[in-house]
Each structure stands twice: as structure tokens, then as C-alpha cells.
Short mmCIF file of C-alpha atoms in Angstrom, two decimals:
data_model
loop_
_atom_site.label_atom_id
_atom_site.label_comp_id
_atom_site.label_asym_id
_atom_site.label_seq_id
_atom_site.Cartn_x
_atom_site.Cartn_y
_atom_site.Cartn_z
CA UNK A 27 -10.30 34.05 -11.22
CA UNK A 28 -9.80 32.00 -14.58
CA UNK A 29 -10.80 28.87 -15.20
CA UNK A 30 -7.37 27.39 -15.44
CA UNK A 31 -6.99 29.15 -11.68
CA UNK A 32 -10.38 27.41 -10.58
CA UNK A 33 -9.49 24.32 -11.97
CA UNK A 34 -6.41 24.34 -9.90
CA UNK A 35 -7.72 25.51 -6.57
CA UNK A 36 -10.15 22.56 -7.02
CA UNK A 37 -7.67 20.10 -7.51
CA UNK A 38 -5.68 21.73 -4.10
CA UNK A 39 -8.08 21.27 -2.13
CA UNK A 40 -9.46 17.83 -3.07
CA UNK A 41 -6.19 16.70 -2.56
CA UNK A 42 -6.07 18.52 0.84
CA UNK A 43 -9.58 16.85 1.81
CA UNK A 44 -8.33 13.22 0.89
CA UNK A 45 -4.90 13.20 2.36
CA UNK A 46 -6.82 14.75 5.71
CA UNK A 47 -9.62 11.78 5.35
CA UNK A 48 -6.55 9.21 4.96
CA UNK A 49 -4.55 10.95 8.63
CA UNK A 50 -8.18 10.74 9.78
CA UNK A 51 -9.29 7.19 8.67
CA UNK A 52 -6.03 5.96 9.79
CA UNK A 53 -6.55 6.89 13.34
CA UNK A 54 -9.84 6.61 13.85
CA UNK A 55 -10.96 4.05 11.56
CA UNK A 56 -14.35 4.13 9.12
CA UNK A 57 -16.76 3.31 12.12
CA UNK A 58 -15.68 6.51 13.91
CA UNK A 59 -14.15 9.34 12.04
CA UNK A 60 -17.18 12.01 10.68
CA UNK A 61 -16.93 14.54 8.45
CA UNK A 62 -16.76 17.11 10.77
CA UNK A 63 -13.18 15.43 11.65
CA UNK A 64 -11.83 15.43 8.53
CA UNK A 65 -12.90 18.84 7.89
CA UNK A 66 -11.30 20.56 10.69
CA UNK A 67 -8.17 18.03 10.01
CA UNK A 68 -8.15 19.52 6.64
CA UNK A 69 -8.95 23.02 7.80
CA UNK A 70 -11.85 23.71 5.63
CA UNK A 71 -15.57 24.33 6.86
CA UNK A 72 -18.03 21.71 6.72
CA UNK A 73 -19.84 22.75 3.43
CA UNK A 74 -17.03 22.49 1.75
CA UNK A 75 -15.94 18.72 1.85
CA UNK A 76 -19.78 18.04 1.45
CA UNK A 77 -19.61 20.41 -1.68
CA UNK A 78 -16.58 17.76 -3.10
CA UNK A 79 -17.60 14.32 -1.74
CA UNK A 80 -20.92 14.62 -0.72
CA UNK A 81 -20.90 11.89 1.77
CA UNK A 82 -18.21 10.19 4.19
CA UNK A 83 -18.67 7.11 2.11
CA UNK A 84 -17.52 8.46 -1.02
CA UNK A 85 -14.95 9.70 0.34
CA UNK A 86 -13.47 7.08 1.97
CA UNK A 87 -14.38 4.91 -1.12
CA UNK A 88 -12.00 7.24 -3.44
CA UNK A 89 -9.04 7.48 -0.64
CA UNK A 90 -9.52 4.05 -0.44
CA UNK A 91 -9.22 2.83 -4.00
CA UNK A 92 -6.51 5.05 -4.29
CA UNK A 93 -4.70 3.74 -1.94
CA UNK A 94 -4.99 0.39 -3.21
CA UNK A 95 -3.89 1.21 -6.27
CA UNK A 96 -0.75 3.02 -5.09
CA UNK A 97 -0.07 -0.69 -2.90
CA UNK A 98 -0.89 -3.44 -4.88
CA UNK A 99 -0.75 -1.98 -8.36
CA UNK A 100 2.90 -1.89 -8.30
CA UNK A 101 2.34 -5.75 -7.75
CA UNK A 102 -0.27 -6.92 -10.48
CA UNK A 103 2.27 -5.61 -13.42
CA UNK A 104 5.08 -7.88 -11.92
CA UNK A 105 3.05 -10.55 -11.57
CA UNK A 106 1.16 -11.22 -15.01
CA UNK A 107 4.22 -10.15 -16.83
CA UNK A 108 5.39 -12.92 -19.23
CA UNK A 109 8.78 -11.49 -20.26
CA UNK A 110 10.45 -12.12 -16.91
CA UNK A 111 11.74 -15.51 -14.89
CA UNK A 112 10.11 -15.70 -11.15
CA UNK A 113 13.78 -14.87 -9.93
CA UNK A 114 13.74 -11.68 -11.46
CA UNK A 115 9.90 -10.69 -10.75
CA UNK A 116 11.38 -11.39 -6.94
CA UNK A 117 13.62 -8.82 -7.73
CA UNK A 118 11.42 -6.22 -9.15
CA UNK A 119 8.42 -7.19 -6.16
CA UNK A 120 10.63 -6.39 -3.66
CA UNK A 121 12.55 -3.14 -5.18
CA UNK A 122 9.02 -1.71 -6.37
CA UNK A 123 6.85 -2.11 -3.58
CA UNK A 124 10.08 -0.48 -1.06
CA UNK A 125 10.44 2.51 -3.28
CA UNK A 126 6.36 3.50 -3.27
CA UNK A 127 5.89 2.92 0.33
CA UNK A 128 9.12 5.31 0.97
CA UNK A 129 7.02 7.77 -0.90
CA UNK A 130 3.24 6.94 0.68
CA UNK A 131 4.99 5.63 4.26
CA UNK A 132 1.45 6.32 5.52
CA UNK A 133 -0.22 3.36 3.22
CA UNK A 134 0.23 -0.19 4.96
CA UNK A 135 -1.50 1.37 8.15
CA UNK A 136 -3.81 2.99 6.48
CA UNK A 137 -5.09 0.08 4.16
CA UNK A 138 -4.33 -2.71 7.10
CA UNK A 139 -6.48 -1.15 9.29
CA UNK A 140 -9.57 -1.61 6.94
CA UNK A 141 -7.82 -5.00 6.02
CA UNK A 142 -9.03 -6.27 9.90
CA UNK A 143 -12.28 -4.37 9.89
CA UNK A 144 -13.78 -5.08 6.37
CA UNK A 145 -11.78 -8.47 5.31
CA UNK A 146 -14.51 -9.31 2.90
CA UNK A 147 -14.94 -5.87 1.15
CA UNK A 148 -10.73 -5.34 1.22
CA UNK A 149 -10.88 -8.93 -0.54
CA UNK A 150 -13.04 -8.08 -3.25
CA UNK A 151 -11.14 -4.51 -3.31
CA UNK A 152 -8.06 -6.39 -4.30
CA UNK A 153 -9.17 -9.55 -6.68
CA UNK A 154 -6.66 -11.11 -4.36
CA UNK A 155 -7.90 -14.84 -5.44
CA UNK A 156 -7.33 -13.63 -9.21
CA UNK A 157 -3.84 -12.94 -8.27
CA UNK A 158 -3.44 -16.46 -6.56
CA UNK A 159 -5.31 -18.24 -9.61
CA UNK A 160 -4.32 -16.63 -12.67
CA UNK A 161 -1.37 -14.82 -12.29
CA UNK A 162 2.38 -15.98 -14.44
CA UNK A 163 4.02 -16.14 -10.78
CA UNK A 164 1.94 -18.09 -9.03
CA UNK A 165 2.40 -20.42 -12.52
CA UNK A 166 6.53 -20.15 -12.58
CA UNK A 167 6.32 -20.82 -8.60
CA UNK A 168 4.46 -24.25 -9.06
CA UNK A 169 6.71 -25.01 -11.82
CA UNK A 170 9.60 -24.89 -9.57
CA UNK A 171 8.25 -25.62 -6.32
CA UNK A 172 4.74 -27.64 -5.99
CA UNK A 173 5.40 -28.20 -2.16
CA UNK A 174 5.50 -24.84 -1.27
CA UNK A 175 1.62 -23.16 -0.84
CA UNK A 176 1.43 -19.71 -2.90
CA UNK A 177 -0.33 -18.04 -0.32
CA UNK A 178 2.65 -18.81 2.50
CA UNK A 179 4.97 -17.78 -0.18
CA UNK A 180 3.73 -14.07 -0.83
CA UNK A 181 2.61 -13.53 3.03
CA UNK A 182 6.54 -14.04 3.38
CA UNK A 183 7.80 -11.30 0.86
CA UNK A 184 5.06 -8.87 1.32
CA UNK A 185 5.37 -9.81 5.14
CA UNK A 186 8.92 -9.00 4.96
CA UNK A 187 8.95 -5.63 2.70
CA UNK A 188 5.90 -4.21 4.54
CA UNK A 189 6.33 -5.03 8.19
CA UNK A 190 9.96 -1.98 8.43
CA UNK A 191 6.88 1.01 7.54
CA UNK A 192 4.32 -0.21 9.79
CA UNK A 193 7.22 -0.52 12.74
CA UNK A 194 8.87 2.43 11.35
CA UNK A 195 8.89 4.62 14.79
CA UNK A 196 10.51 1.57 16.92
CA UNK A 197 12.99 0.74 13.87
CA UNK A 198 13.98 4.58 14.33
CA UNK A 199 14.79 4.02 17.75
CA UNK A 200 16.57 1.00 17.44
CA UNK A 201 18.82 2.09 15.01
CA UNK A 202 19.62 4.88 16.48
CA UNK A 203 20.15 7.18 13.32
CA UNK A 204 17.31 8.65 12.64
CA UNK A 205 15.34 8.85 9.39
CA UNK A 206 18.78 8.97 7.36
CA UNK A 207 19.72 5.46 9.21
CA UNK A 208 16.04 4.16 8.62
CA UNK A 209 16.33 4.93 5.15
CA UNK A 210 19.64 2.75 4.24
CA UNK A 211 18.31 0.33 6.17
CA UNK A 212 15.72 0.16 3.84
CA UNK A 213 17.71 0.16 0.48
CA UNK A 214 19.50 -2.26 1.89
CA UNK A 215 16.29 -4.83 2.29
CA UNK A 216 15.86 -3.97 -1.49
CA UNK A 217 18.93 -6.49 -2.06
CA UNK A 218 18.65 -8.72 0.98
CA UNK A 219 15.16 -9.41 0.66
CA UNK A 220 15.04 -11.15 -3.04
CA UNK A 221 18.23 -13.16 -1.53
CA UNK A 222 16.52 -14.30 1.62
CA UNK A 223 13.48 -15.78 -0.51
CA UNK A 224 15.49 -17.11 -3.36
CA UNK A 225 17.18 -19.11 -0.83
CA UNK A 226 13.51 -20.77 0.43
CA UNK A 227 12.92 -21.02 -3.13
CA UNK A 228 15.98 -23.48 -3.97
CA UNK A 229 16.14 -25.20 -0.60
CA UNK A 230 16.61 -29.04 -0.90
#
């Protein structure tokens, strides 16, 4: 085999070893998934995943930052960005984070779960107070509105855009359409959403 070959079947089956840790993580949680799970979830012997992440810890600690990348890094942009008026980082908030999770549908479960049993570590994970301290939107928002408390004011967007993927299965029902119904639904809530929170924003 070449090296360019190697190099390739490495990257296949990391990838294969950390989207099986995620399925795995996600039901079971930290506390009680082993290796040997994710290995047979993954379909690889034992030695192998040790031979790639040498411990369940690392593991999870790569999946994990990952994953935290893919959900609040399309946030962090949005929010330090100078060029743009808090109206239209609503816009781009909303319409970013919708479009990623219809790609990684698996996330919000996946990183809430750890959310409720490692609040301290997911903190840190995120710099969530250096979003609510330093950030332009938190700035623009008490420019506008000094009554209304930052932290109520992003638990209601992200509240709002996340809650349709963790509920996914019922919405499904509901609606009645399928996955093709799910999905306009959620193009839709690219436009209402914004509107809906511009509207708590300029409330008298």
C-alpha cells in the first residue's frame, strides 16, 4: 500500500471510530459507554481504537471538542463581529446555527447530554462567560435594551433554533410529512425566528 493509501485508510477509520464514540456517548453517556462499545459500534477489534486513541478519555475529549466547535463556533464569529447591527447578527445566528445542525442533526443531544452531567467542564469547554462579557452583541443588546438580561435573551434564540432537532422524531409525527415536511419546516424557522425575537427586542 502507498503512503498516500495509508494515510487515507487512517483518516477512514478515525473518522469511523469517532462518529461510533459520538452514537455511543450519546446513548450511553461518558460514565457508561467502554471501549469495547464503541469498538464493536464501529466494527473494528479492540486493538485497534486503542492503537488511535489510546484511552476512552481521549477519545471522548476529541469527539467532544469537535463537536463544540461544529455548535458554537458558528456562533462566536457572529457575535464579535463589528461590521454588522444586532438585527442582522439575529439574522445570521439563527440561519447559521439551522443550516449546521441540518448537517450534524446528531449534535444538540450529543453535547446536551454532557451539558447536564459535566456543567462545570462543558462551561469552561465553551468560554460561555467570555461570550456574555466581551462579546459586540451582548454590547449592541445593552445599547438598545438595558432591561432585558443577556443570558434570558440568548436561552430564547438558541432555545428556539435548537429545541425542532432534539424533538425531531415527535415533530416528524406531528407533521405528518416526513423528513421532506420536517425539513421546510425548518427553513421556514430560518425567517420566523429572527422576526419572533426582533419583535421582544422593540417591544414598548
Amino acid at each position: 500500500m502507498t503512503k498516500k493509501g495509508k494515510e487515507e485508510l487512517d483518516l477512514t477509520t478515525e473518522q469511523k471510530i469517532k462518529e461510533a464514540a459520538i452514537r455511543v456517548f450519546t446513548k450511553k453517556g461518558y460514565g457508561n459507554a467502554r471501549t469495547r462499545d464503541i469498538a464493536e459500534e464501529a466494527g473494528i477489534n479492540l486493538a485497534l481504537l486503542n492503537y488511535y486513541f489510546r484511552s476512552k478519555e481521549k477519545l471522548f475529549d476529541i469527539v467532544m471538542a469537535e463537536r463544540i466547535e461544529k455548535l458554537f463556533g458558528v456562533l462566536a464569529p457572529v457575535l464579535f463581529d463589528a461590521t454588522t447591527s444586532l438585527e442582522e447578527k439575529l439574522d445570521r445566528i439563527v440561519e447559521n446555527y439551522i443550516t449546521m445542525l441540518i448537517e450534524h442533526p446528531e449534535l444538540p443531544i450529543f453535547v446536551l447530554s454532557e451539558m447536564r452531567s459535566n456543567p462545570g467542564d462543558m462551561a469552561n469547554r465553551l468560554q460561555a462567560r467570555k461570550l456574555l462579557t466581551d462579546s459586540i452583541f451582548i454590547k449592541q443588546l445593552a445599547d438598545k435594551r438595558k432591561d432585558i438580561n443577556p443570558v434570558h435573551f440568548l436561552m430564547n434564540i438558541l432555545g428556539m433554533t435548537l429545541f425542532p432537532f432534539i424533538g425531531k422524531p415527535v415533530l416528524e409525527t406531528l407533521l405528518g410529512g416526513g423528513d421532506e415536511a420536517y425539513m421546510a419546516m425548518m427553513e421556514e424557522r430560518k425567517k420566523l425566528i429572527p422576526r419572533w425575537v426582533k419583535l421582544m427586542l422593540n417591544e414598548s
